Coordinates of C-alpha atoms and ligand atoms in Angstrom, one line a residue:
Chain I
M9 CA 0.3 0.1 0.1
R10 CA 1.4 3.5 -0.9
L11 CA 1.3 6.1 1.7
S12 CA -2.2 7.4 0.9
G13 CA -3.1 3.7 1.9
Q14 CA -1.5 3.9 5.1
L15 CA -3.6 7.2 5.4
Q16 CA -6.6 5.7 5.6
A17 CA -5.5 2.9 7.4
F18 CA -4.4 5.2 9.9
C19 CA -8.1 6.8 9.7
A20 CA -9.2 3.7 10.5
V21 CA -7.7 2.6 13.5
Y22 CA -8.3 6.3 14.7
L23 CA -11.8 6.7 13.7
R24 CA -12.9 3.2 15.8
G25 CA -10.9 4.9 18.7
L26 CA -13.4 8.3 18.1
I27 CA -16.4 6.1 18.0
I28 CA -15.5 4.2 21.0
L29 CA -14.8 7.8 23.1
K30 CA -17.7 9.2 21.6
M31 CA -20.2 6.3 22.7
R32 CA -18.8 6.6 26.4
A33 CA -18.4 10.3 26.2
I34 CA -20.2 10.4 29.8
K35 CA -18.3 7.8 31.8
N36 CA -15.4 9.4 29.9
L37 CA -16.1 13.0 31.1
I38 CA -16.6 11.9 34.4
S39 CA -13.5 9.6 34.5
F40 CA -11.3 12.9 33.2
L41 CA -13.1 15.0 35.6
L42 CA -13.4 12.8 38.5
S43 CA -9.6 11.8 40.0
P44 CA -8.1 15.6 39.4
A45 CA -10.7 16.9 41.4
L46 CA -10.5 14.7 44.0
Y47 CA -6.3 15.4 44.1
A48 CA -7.1 19.2 44.2
L49 CA -9.2 18.7 46.7
A50 CA -7.4 16.4 49.0
F51 CA -4.2 18.0 48.6
G52 CA -4.6 21.2 47.2
W53 CA -7.5 22.4 49.4
G54 CA -7.5 19.9 52.1
I55 CA -3.7 19.5 53.0
G56 CA -2.0 22.3 51.0
K57 CA -4.0 25.4 51.7
D58 CA -1.5 27.6 53.5
L59 CA 1.6 25.9 52.1
T60 CA 3.9 26.9 49.4
V61 CA 6.1 25.2 46.9
E62 CA 9.1 26.9 45.6
G63 CA 7.6 30.4 46.4
M64 CA 4.0 29.5 44.6
P65 CA 0.7 28.4 46.5
Y66 CA 0.9 24.7 46.5
L67 CA -2.3 24.2 44.5
T68 CA -0.4 26.3 41.5
F69 CA 2.2 23.8 42.3
M70 CA 0.5 21.1 41.6
I71 CA -2.0 21.9 39.1
P72 CA 0.9 21.0 36.2
G73 CA 1.8 18.0 38.3
L74 CA -1.6 16.7 38.1
I75 CA -2.0 17.6 33.9
A76 CA 0.9 15.4 33.4
L77 CA -0.5 12.8 35.5
S78 CA -3.8 12.7 34.5
G79 CA -2.2 13.1 30.8
M80 CA -0.2 10.1 31.6
T81 CA -3.0 7.9 33.0
Q82 CA -5.2 8.6 29.9
S83 CA -3.0 8.0 27.0
F84 CA -1.7 4.9 29.0
S85 CA -5.0 3.7 29.4
I86 CA -5.6 2.7 25.8
A87 CA -3.1 -0.5 26.8
T88 CA -6.1 -2.0 28.6
E89 CA -8.4 -1.5 25.8
V90 CA -6.1 -3.1 23.1
N91 CA -5.6 -5.8 25.8
I92 CA -9.6 -6.5 25.8
S93 CA -9.1 -6.7 22.3
R94 CA -6.2 -9.0 22.1
F95 CA -7.8 -11.2 24.9
L96 CA -11.4 -10.8 24.5
T97 CA -12.9 -9.7 21.6
H98 CA -10.0 -10.6 19.5
F99 CA -11.2 -7.3 17.5
F100 CA -7.1 -7.0 17.1
E101 CA -6.6 -9.5 14.8
E102 CA -8.3 -7.0 12.4
Y103 CA -5.6 -5.1 12.5
L104 CA -3.0 -7.9 12.5
L105 CA -4.7 -9.5 9.3
S106 CA -4.8 -6.1 7.5
P107 CA -2.3 -4.9 4.6
A108 CA -1.3 -1.8 6.7
L109 CA 2.0 -1.5 7.7
G110 CA 2.5 -1.9 11.6
L111 CA 3.7 1.9 12.1
T112 CA 0.6 2.9 10.6
I113 CA -1.9 0.8 13.1
V114 CA 0.5 1.6 16.2
L115 CA 0.4 5.5 15.1
G116 CA -3.6 5.4 14.8
N117 CA -4.0 3.9 18.0
I118 CA -1.3 6.9 19.7
L119 CA -3.6 9.4 18.3
Y120 CA -6.2 7.9 20.0
G121 CA -4.2 7.8 23.2
M122 CA -3.3 11.5 22.4
T123 CA -7.0 12.7 21.5
K124 CA -7.8 11.2 25.4
G125 CA -4.6 12.8 27.0
L126 CA -5.9 16.2 25.2
C127 CA -9.0 15.7 26.9
S128 CA -8.1 15.2 29.8
F129 CA -5.3 18.2 29.8
M130 CA -9.1 20.5 29.1
A131 CA -10.6 19.0 32.3
V132 CA -7.6 19.3 34.8
L133 CA -7.2 22.8 33.4
L134 CA -11.1 23.7 34.0
I135 CA -10.4 21.9 37.7
G136 CA -7.5 24.5 38.1
L137 CA -9.5 27.1 37.0
V138 CA -12.1 26.2 39.7
F139 CA -9.9 26.2 42.2
G140 CA -8.0 29.2 41.6
A141 CA -5.3 28.3 39.9
V142 CA -4.8 30.3 36.3
P143 CA -2.1 29.2 34.0
N144 CA 0.7 32.4 33.3
G145 CA 2.1 30.5 30.0
T146 CA 1.3 30.7 26.8
I147 CA -0.8 28.1 24.5
A148 CA 3.1 26.7 24.1
I149 CA 2.0 24.2 26.8
I150 CA 0.2 22.1 24.1
L151 CA 3.6 21.0 23.0
P152 CA 4.8 19.2 26.3
V153 CA 1.3 18.2 27.2
L154 CA 1.2 16.3 23.4
L155 CA 4.7 14.7 24.0
N156 CA 3.5 13.4 27.2
S157 CA 0.4 12.1 25.6
F158 CA 2.2 10.5 22.8
M159 CA 5.5 9.1 25.3
F160 CA 2.7 7.4 27.4
A161 CA 0.3 6.1 24.9
A162 CA 3.2 4.4 23.1
L163 CA 4.5 3.1 25.9
G164 CA 0.8 1.5 26.7
L165 CA 0.8 -0.1 23.4
W166 CA 4.4 -1.5 23.8
I167 CA 3.3 -2.9 27.0
A168 CA 0.2 -4.3 26.0
L169 CA 1.7 -5.9 23.0
S170 CA 4.3 -7.4 25.4
V171 CA 2.0 -9.1 28.1
K172 CA 0.8 -13.1 27.6
T173 CA -2.1 -11.7 29.9
H174 CA -4.3 -9.1 31.0
R175 CA -2.7 -10.1 34.5
D176 CA 0.7 -8.9 33.4
M177 CA -0.8 -5.8 32.4
T178 CA -2.1 -4.9 35.8
S179 CA 1.1 -5.9 37.4
F180 CA 2.6 -3.5 35.0
Q181 CA 0.5 -0.7 36.4
S182 CA 0.9 -1.4 40.0
F183 CA 4.5 -1.9 39.8
V184 CA 5.5 1.0 37.3
I185 CA 2.8 3.3 36.7
T186 CA 1.2 4.1 39.8
P187 CA 5.0 4.5 41.7
M188 CA 5.8 6.6 39.2
S189 CA 3.0 9.2 39.1
F190 CA 4.1 10.1 42.9
I191 CA 7.7 10.1 42.5
A192 CA 7.9 12.4 39.3
G193 CA 7.8 15.8 40.8
T194 CA 4.1 16.1 40.3
F195 CA 3.0 16.3 44.0
F196 CA 6.2 17.4 45.5
S197 CA 9.0 19.5 44.4
L198 CA 12.3 17.5 43.6
E199 CA 14.5 20.4 44.7
S200 CA 14.3 18.7 48.0
L201 CA 15.4 15.5 47.3
P202 CA 18.8 14.2 48.4
G203 CA 20.9 14.0 45.1
I204 CA 20.8 10.6 44.8
F205 CA 16.9 9.9 44.7
K206 CA 17.3 13.3 42.4
V207 CA 19.6 11.6 39.8
L208 CA 16.9 8.4 39.9
T209 CA 14.1 10.8 39.8
E210 CA 15.9 12.2 36.2
L211 CA 15.5 8.5 34.8
I212 CA 11.5 8.7 35.1
P213 CA 10.5 10.1 31.9
L214 CA 6.8 11.4 34.1
T215 CA 9.3 13.6 35.8
H216 CA 10.6 15.3 32.3
S217 CA 7.0 15.7 31.3
S218 CA 6.0 17.5 34.9
I219 CA 8.8 19.4 35.0
T220 CA 8.2 21.0 31.1
I221 CA 4.5 21.3 31.9
R222 CA 4.9 23.1 34.9
A223 CA 7.4 25.7 33.4
A224 CA 4.9 26.2 30.4
F225 CA 1.9 26.8 33.1
L226 CA 3.9 29.1 34.9
G227 CA 5.3 30.8 31.7
E228 CA 9.2 29.9 33.0
Q229 CA 12.0 28.7 30.8
V230 CA 13.1 25.3 30.7
A231 CA 16.3 23.8 29.7
T232 CA 15.8 22.4 26.6
Y233 CA 17.3 18.9 27.5
H234 CA 13.9 18.1 29.5
Y235 CA 12.2 18.4 25.8
V236 CA 15.4 16.2 24.2
V237 CA 14.8 13.7 26.7
L238 CA 10.8 13.3 26.3
I239 CA 11.5 13.1 22.5
A240 CA 13.9 10.2 22.9
Y241 CA 11.6 8.4 25.3
A242 CA 8.5 8.9 22.9
L243 CA 10.6 7.7 20.0
F244 CA 12.0 4.8 21.7
F245 CA 8.8 3.6 22.5
L246 CA 7.3 4.0 19.5
L247 CA 9.7 1.6 17.7
M248 CA 9.1 -1.0 20.4
A249 CA 5.6 -1.0 20.2
V250 CA 6.5 -1.0 16.2
R251 CA 8.6 -4.0 16.7
R252 CA 6.1 -5.9 18.7
L253 CA 3.3 -5.5 16.7
R254 CA 3.2 -8.3 14.4
K255 CA 4.8 -10.4 16.8
A256 CA 1.5 -10.3 19.2
V257 CA 0.4 -13.5 17.9
S258 CA 0.8 -16.8 19.0
Chain E
M11 CA -9.1 -26.5 -10.6
G12 CA -6.5 -24.2 -11.8
D13 CA -3.1 -22.8 -10.9
M14 CA -1.2 -23.4 -7.7
I15 CA -2.5 -20.3 -5.2
L16 CA -0.6 -21.3 -2.0
R17 CA 1.6 -23.9 -1.0
L18 CA 2.8 -24.9 2.5
T19 CA 6.2 -26.7 3.3
G20 CA 7.3 -28.7 6.3
L21 CA 5.1 -26.5 8.3
E22 CA 5.9 -26.9 12.1
K23 CA 4.2 -25.3 15.3
R24 CA 5.7 -25.8 18.5
Y25 CA 3.8 -23.6 21.1
P26 CA 6.1 -21.7 23.6
N27 CA 4.6 -24.6 26.4
G28 CA 6.2 -27.5 24.0
V29 CA 2.7 -28.2 22.7
F30 CA 3.2 -29.5 19.3
A31 CA 0.4 -28.7 17.7
V32 CA 1.4 -28.9 14.0
R33 CA 4.1 -31.3 12.7
G34 CA 5.0 -30.9 9.5
L35 CA 2.7 -29.9 6.8
D36 CA 3.0 -30.6 3.5
Y37 CA -0.3 -28.9 1.4
S38 CA -1.2 -27.5 -1.4
L39 CA -4.4 -25.3 -2.5
E40 CA -5.7 -24.9 -6.4
E41 CA -7.4 -21.8 -7.5
G42 CA -11.0 -22.2 -7.6
G43 CA -11.1 -25.3 -5.4
I44 CA -13.0 -26.1 -1.9
Y45 CA -10.5 -27.2 0.9
A46 CA -11.7 -28.8 3.9
F47 CA -9.5 -29.8 7.1
L48 CA -11.5 -32.3 8.6
G49 CA -10.7 -33.4 12.5
P50 CA -10.9 -33.7 16.5
N51 CA -10.9 -31.0 19.0
G52 CA -6.7 -30.2 19.3
A53 CA -5.8 -31.9 16.4
G54 CA -4.1 -28.9 15.2
K55 CA -6.6 -27.1 12.7
S56 CA -7.1 -23.6 14.3
T57 CA -3.1 -23.3 14.5
T58 CA -2.7 -24.5 10.8
I59 CA -5.4 -22.0 9.8
G60 CA -3.5 -19.2 11.9
M61 CA 0.0 -19.8 10.4
I62 CA -1.6 -19.2 6.7
C63 CA -3.3 -16.0 8.2
G64 CA -0.1 -14.8 9.8
L65 CA -1.8 -14.5 13.4
C66 CA 0.4 -17.5 14.5
I67 CA 4.3 -17.9 13.8
P68 CA 5.5 -21.2 12.5
T69 CA 8.6 -23.1 14.2
A70 CA 9.6 -24.5 11.0
G71 CA 8.5 -24.3 7.3
K72 CA 7.7 -22.2 4.2
M73 CA 4.5 -21.0 3.0
E74 CA 4.4 -19.5 -0.7
F75 CA 1.3 -17.7 -2.5
R76 CA 1.2 -17.9 -6.2
G77 CA 5.1 -19.1 -5.7
E78 CA 6.4 -16.6 -3.8
D79 CA 7.4 -16.8 -0.2
I80 CA 4.9 -14.7 1.5
S81 CA 7.0 -13.1 3.8
K82 CA 8.5 -11.3 0.8
C83 CA 5.2 -9.7 -0.2
P84 CA 3.0 -9.7 3.2
S85 CA 0.9 -6.8 2.7
F86 CA 0.0 -7.7 -1.3
Y87 CA -0.6 -11.6 0.6
R88 CA -2.8 -10.2 3.6
S89 CA -4.8 -8.3 0.9
S90 CA -5.4 -11.4 -1.1
I91 CA -6.9 -13.4 1.3
G92 CA -9.8 -12.8 3.5
V93 CA -10.2 -14.2 6.9
V94 CA -13.1 -15.7 9.4
S95 CA -11.5 -16.9 12.7
Q96 CA -13.2 -19.0 15.0
H97 CA -13.9 -16.7 17.2
G98 CA -15.9 -13.7 15.9
N99 CA -13.3 -11.3 16.2
M100 CA -15.2 -7.7 15.5
E101 CA -15.9 -4.9 17.8
L102 CA -19.0 -5.9 19.6
D103 CA -19.8 -2.0 20.7
L104 CA -19.9 -1.2 17.1
S105 CA -22.4 -1.2 14.2
V106 CA -22.4 -3.7 11.7
F107 CA -21.9 -0.9 9.1
Q108 CA -19.3 0.5 11.4
N109 CA -17.3 -2.8 11.4
L110 CA -17.4 -3.5 8.0
K111 CA -16.6 0.3 7.3
I112 CA -13.4 0.3 9.4
H113 CA -12.3 -2.8 7.4
A114 CA -12.8 -1.2 4.1
M115 CA -10.6 1.5 5.4
L116 CA -7.8 -0.8 6.5
Y117 CA -7.4 -2.5 3.1
N118 CA -7.9 1.0 1.5
L119 CA -11.1 0.5 -0.8
P120 CA -12.5 3.3 -2.6
K121 CA -15.4 4.9 -0.3
Q122 CA -17.9 4.8 -3.6
Y123 CA -17.1 1.1 -4.0
Y124 CA -17.4 -0.1 -0.4
L125 CA -20.8 2.0 0.1
K126 CA -21.7 -0.1 -3.0
K127 CA -20.5 -3.4 -2.0
I128 CA -21.6 -3.2 1.7
D129 CA -24.8 -2.4 0.9
E130 CA -24.8 -5.3 -1.8
L131 CA -23.4 -8.0 0.4
L132 CA -25.7 -7.4 3.6
Q133 CA -28.8 -7.7 0.9
V134 CA -27.5 -11.1 -0.4
S135 CA -27.5 -12.3 2.9
G136 CA -30.5 -10.8 4.1
L137 CA -28.9 -8.6 7.0
E138 CA -29.9 -5.1 5.2
D139 CA -32.2 -4.2 7.7
K140 CA -29.4 -4.8 10.4
R141 CA -26.5 -2.5 9.1
D142 CA -26.7 -0.1 11.8
E143 CA -27.4 -2.7 14.6
K144 CA -25.2 -3.1 17.4
I145 CA -22.6 -6.5 16.8
R146 CA -23.6 -7.3 20.4
A147 CA -27.3 -7.1 19.4
L148 CA -27.1 -9.9 16.6
S149 CA -27.3 -13.9 16.7
G150 CA -24.6 -16.5 16.5
G151 CA -25.3 -17.4 12.9
M152 CA -26.1 -13.5 12.0
R153 CA -22.3 -12.3 13.0
R154 CA -21.1 -15.1 11.4
K155 CA -22.4 -13.8 8.6
V156 CA -21.2 -10.2 9.3
Q157 CA -17.6 -11.8 9.7
I158 CA -17.8 -13.6 6.0
I159 CA -18.8 -10.2 4.8
R160 CA -16.2 -8.4 5.9
A161 CA -13.8 -11.1 5.1
L162 CA -15.0 -10.5 1.0
L163 CA -15.2 -6.9 0.9
H164 CA -11.7 -6.6 -0.4
D165 CA -12.3 -9.3 -2.6
P166 CA -9.7 -11.5 -1.8
Y167 CA -8.4 -14.3 -3.6
L168 CA -8.6 -16.8 -1.4
L169 CA -11.4 -17.5 1.8
I170 CA -10.1 -19.1 4.7
L171 CA -12.8 -20.0 7.2
D172 CA -12.1 -21.6 11.0
E173 CA -15.1 -23.6 11.9
P174 CA -17.4 -21.3 9.8
T175 CA -20.6 -22.8 11.1
V176 CA -20.0 -24.5 14.5
G177 CA -22.6 -23.7 17.1
L178 CA -24.8 -22.8 14.4
D179 CA -29.0 -24.4 13.8
P180 CA -29.1 -26.2 10.9
A181 CA -30.9 -23.2 8.8
S182 CA -28.0 -20.8 9.8
R183 CA -25.5 -23.3 8.5
Q184 CA -27.5 -23.7 5.3
A185 CA -27.4 -19.7 4.8
I186 CA -24.0 -19.9 5.2
W187 CA -23.2 -22.4 2.9
D188 CA -25.5 -20.8 0.3
I189 CA -23.1 -17.9 0.7
L190 CA -20.0 -20.0 -0.3
I191 CA -21.6 -22.2 -2.9
A192 CA -22.2 -18.8 -4.7
L193 CA -18.8 -17.4 -4.1
R194 CA -17.2 -20.5 -5.4
R195 CA -18.8 -20.1 -8.7
T196 CA -17.3 -16.7 -8.6
G197 CA -14.0 -18.5 -8.9
K198 CA -12.6 -17.8 -5.4
T199 CA -11.0 -20.5 -3.3
I200 CA -12.2 -21.7 -0.1
L201 CA -10.4 -23.1 2.6
F202 CA -12.4 -24.3 5.5
S203 CA -11.8 -26.3 8.8
T204 CA -14.8 -28.6 10.7
H205 CA -15.8 -31.2 12.6
Y206 CA -19.3 -31.9 10.7
M207 CA -18.6 -34.6 8.5
E208 CA -21.3 -34.0 6.0
E209 CA -19.9 -30.5 5.7
A210 CA -16.9 -32.0 4.6
H211 CA -18.3 -34.6 2.4
I212 CA -21.1 -32.4 0.6
Y213 CA -19.0 -29.0 -0.2
A214 CA -15.6 -29.9 -0.4
D215 CA -13.4 -30.8 -3.6
S216 CA -10.6 -32.3 -1.7
I217 CA -10.5 -33.2 2.3
S218 CA -7.6 -33.4 4.7
I219 CA -8.0 -35.3 7.9
I220 CA -6.3 -33.9 10.3
H221 CA -4.9 -35.7 13.7
Q222 CA -2.1 -34.8 15.9
G223 CA -0.9 -31.8 13.8
R224 CA -0.5 -34.5 10.6
I225 CA -2.5 -34.8 7.5
I226 CA -3.1 -38.3 7.9
K227 CA -5.2 -38.6 4.4
K228 CA -6.0 -36.8 2.1
G229 CA -8.7 -37.2 -1.2
T230 CA -11.8 -36.7 -2.3
S231 CA -14.9 -37.8 -0.3
E232 CA -15.6 -40.8 -2.6
T233 CA -11.6 -41.7 -2.5
L234 CA -11.5 -42.0 0.7
I235 CA -14.3 -44.1 1.8
K236 CA -13.1 -46.4 -1.9
D237 CA -9.5 -46.4 0.0
L238 CA -11.1 -47.7 3.6
G239 CA -12.1 -50.8 1.3
I240 CA -15.4 -51.3 3.3
W241 CA -18.5 -51.8 1.8
C242 CA -21.0 -51.4 4.6
R243 CA -21.4 -51.2 8.2
I244 CA -23.9 -53.4 10.2
E245 CA -25.0 -52.7 13.3
F246 CA -26.2 -55.8 15.5
I247 CA -28.6 -54.4 18.1
G248 CA -29.5 -57.6 20.7
E249 CA -28.5 -57.7 24.4
E250 CA -25.7 -55.6 23.4
K251 CA -25.1 -53.6 20.9
R252 CA -21.7 -54.1 18.3
I253 CA -20.3 -52.8 14.9
D254 CA -19.0 -54.8 11.9
F255 CA -17.5 -53.4 8.8
F256 CA -17.7 -55.9 5.7
S257 CA -15.8 -55.4 2.4
S258 CA -18.1 -56.9 0.2
H259 CA -21.3 -57.8 0.1
E260 CA -21.1 -61.5 0.0
E261 CA -19.0 -60.9 3.7
A262 CA -22.1 -58.7 4.3
L263 CA -24.5 -61.5 3.7
S264 CA -22.8 -64.4 5.9
A265 CA -22.6 -62.3 8.7
N266 CA -26.0 -64.0 9.8
D267 CA -26.5 -63.4 13.6
T268 CA -29.7 -65.2 14.9
S269 CA -29.4 -63.5 18.8
V270 CA -29.9 -60.1 17.4
D271 CA -33.5 -58.1 17.2
E272 CA -32.6 -55.5 15.0
L273 CA -29.9 -55.0 12.3
I274 CA -29.0 -51.4 10.8
I275 CA -27.2 -51.6 7.7
R276 CA -25.6 -48.9 5.8
K277 CA -22.9 -47.9 3.3
T278 CA -19.2 -46.5 4.5
T279 CA -19.5 -43.1 5.0
L280 CA -16.4 -40.8 5.8
E281 CA -17.2 -41.2 9.3
D282 CA -16.3 -44.7 9.2
V283 CA -13.1 -43.6 7.5
F284 CA -12.5 -41.1 10.3
I285 CA -12.9 -43.2 13.0
D286 CA -10.7 -45.9 11.3
L287 CA -7.9 -43.1 11.0
T288 CA -8.0 -41.7 14.1
G289 CA -9.6 -44.0 16.5
K290 CA -12.2 -41.1 17.3
E291 CA -15.7 -40.6 17.1
L292 CA -16.8 -37.1 15.4
L293 CA -20.3 -36.2 16.5
T294 CA -22.2 -34.8 13.8
Ligands
ATP20 N1 -1.8 -20.4 22.4 C1 -1.3 -22.0 22.7 N2 -0.7 -22.0 23.4 C2 -0.4 -23.5 23.5 N3 -0.9 -24.5 22.8 C3 -2.0 -24.3 22.1 C4 -2.1 -23.2 22.1 N4 -3.3 -22.7 21.0 C5 -3.6 -24.1 20.9 N5 -2.6 -25.2 21.6 C6 -2.7 -26.5 21.4 O1 -2.2 -26.8 20.4 C7 -3.0 -28.0 19.8 C8 -3.9 -27.9 18.9 O2 -5.0 -26.8 18.8 P1 -5.4 -26.0 17.4 O3 -6.8 -25.0 18.4 O4 -5.2 -25.9 16.4 O5 -6.9 -27.3 17.3 P2 -8.1 -27.4 16.6 O6 -8.0 -28.2 15.5 O7 -8.3 -26.1 16.1 O8 -9.1 -27.6 17.8 P3 -10.9 -27.1 18.0 O9 -11.6 -28.4 16.7 O10 -10.9 -27.4 19.5 O11 -10.8 -25.8 17.5 C9 -4.2 -28.3 21.2 O12 -2.9 -29.3 21.9 C10 -3.7 -26.6 21.8 O13 -4.1 -27.2 23.4
MG21 MG1 -10.1 -24.8 16.4

């Protein structure tokens, strides 16, 4: 198939995602809003009311962290859907049987993950506004937000295509994704960590998302190297997902 | 039948858990024929079909499509085959039309073409009023028909069906076969697996009996029965039930057993061939 054919196949994969997203619109809306709202309520209002971090109200510090965290969770969640279609409905076979390139199928799914990530970004922004965290940056914040979603959608696909059962997927979530959400500069400043831990957090992809997203949210400058790391991770996960695609069979 | 369309040489599959599901399969399909894989549960039918479709990676062997190694032209090969897998691999929450449309887009079919073709195929299979119904809301027979329509949408040369009629009532089975027979008239090659004897007997030009990962016998229904060398089968029903096979008319007549209440005599069938070869009975 030529490029136009790949483009149409890409649209097919994305279309399936959009239909599902629209069909579960209400449920999705609640899931985009609920957990960030709870975090904002518990930590932002409850515990962190009179707290300042890096010279700003805790809530203002936390909202960009939540954008990164929610973006990760929502984009990564396509992994669960891929698992359902691999092990339960077997719909994934439809992709594997098709003449489309592995890259095409992977990118179509990633765009779906990114769409979910983008929805969650808007949801968290809204919650921030309700709780009084007004962004100070420009629309440029969209860049790290999209990179973050791309990266975790690609990671989700890679993992979903590598596991042998749905249970392995759940383990990955509780051993990798959940711990990552707390120690990646989302809820507390990494400045306060002792040296060795600080170096370790640098290895976590989400750390660079929260740093870049926070800087963009506050309208501050940030070292380009964080973007380089994000792009490197994104490309690596993409490559691994593509390599796994046609091997995700028995 | 025509040119060689698909050839498998020394095809093997050993699953990571050690199960040796397919043990060296040599097989070829000629254009325009209907081919059956007949075998009991666990014989290796789905594994073989999976390898032919690329959903299962062979541990040894070669597959050629029109003389070309399929790994050299995977995209061309994939658009040349239509697959109806054993589990109805459709998106349950999407409508019939949406499932078909996504398939058409994956295969890069032009929009005017696939809109027309979808309507045409839905009509032929009596599903035109189910176009916007979710797959979840369809019966097993209807789902299978949608799967077949989907596999035909991109007009493949070879249609591969893994137990297309399993779990369907006789009327639905007949409806599926009506579609397939009509298809054969257009020159398509069909490969299907089944454990229904009479399906293989009635519809297949070539039957391969698969047992424990090997093709143990191949031929037409007639040659398989003839090769068995049995003329008839008699069931003696008295105190006990006994079944005997006889190779000739005379031999059968000499088997007069006066102690029985009832005799059921019938000509040898494919089922007898099957039992003879595998030692297993298949329920039909
Ligand atoms: N994914 C797998 N991993 C390990 N073993 C498998 C796997 N799939 C099938 N097998 C084994 O391979 C053998 C052949 O199975 P296969 O599904 O090909 O049989 P089949 O002829 O299609 O049977 P059925 O009529 O029940 O569909 C069986 O022993 C089965 O247990
Ligand atoms: Mg099977």
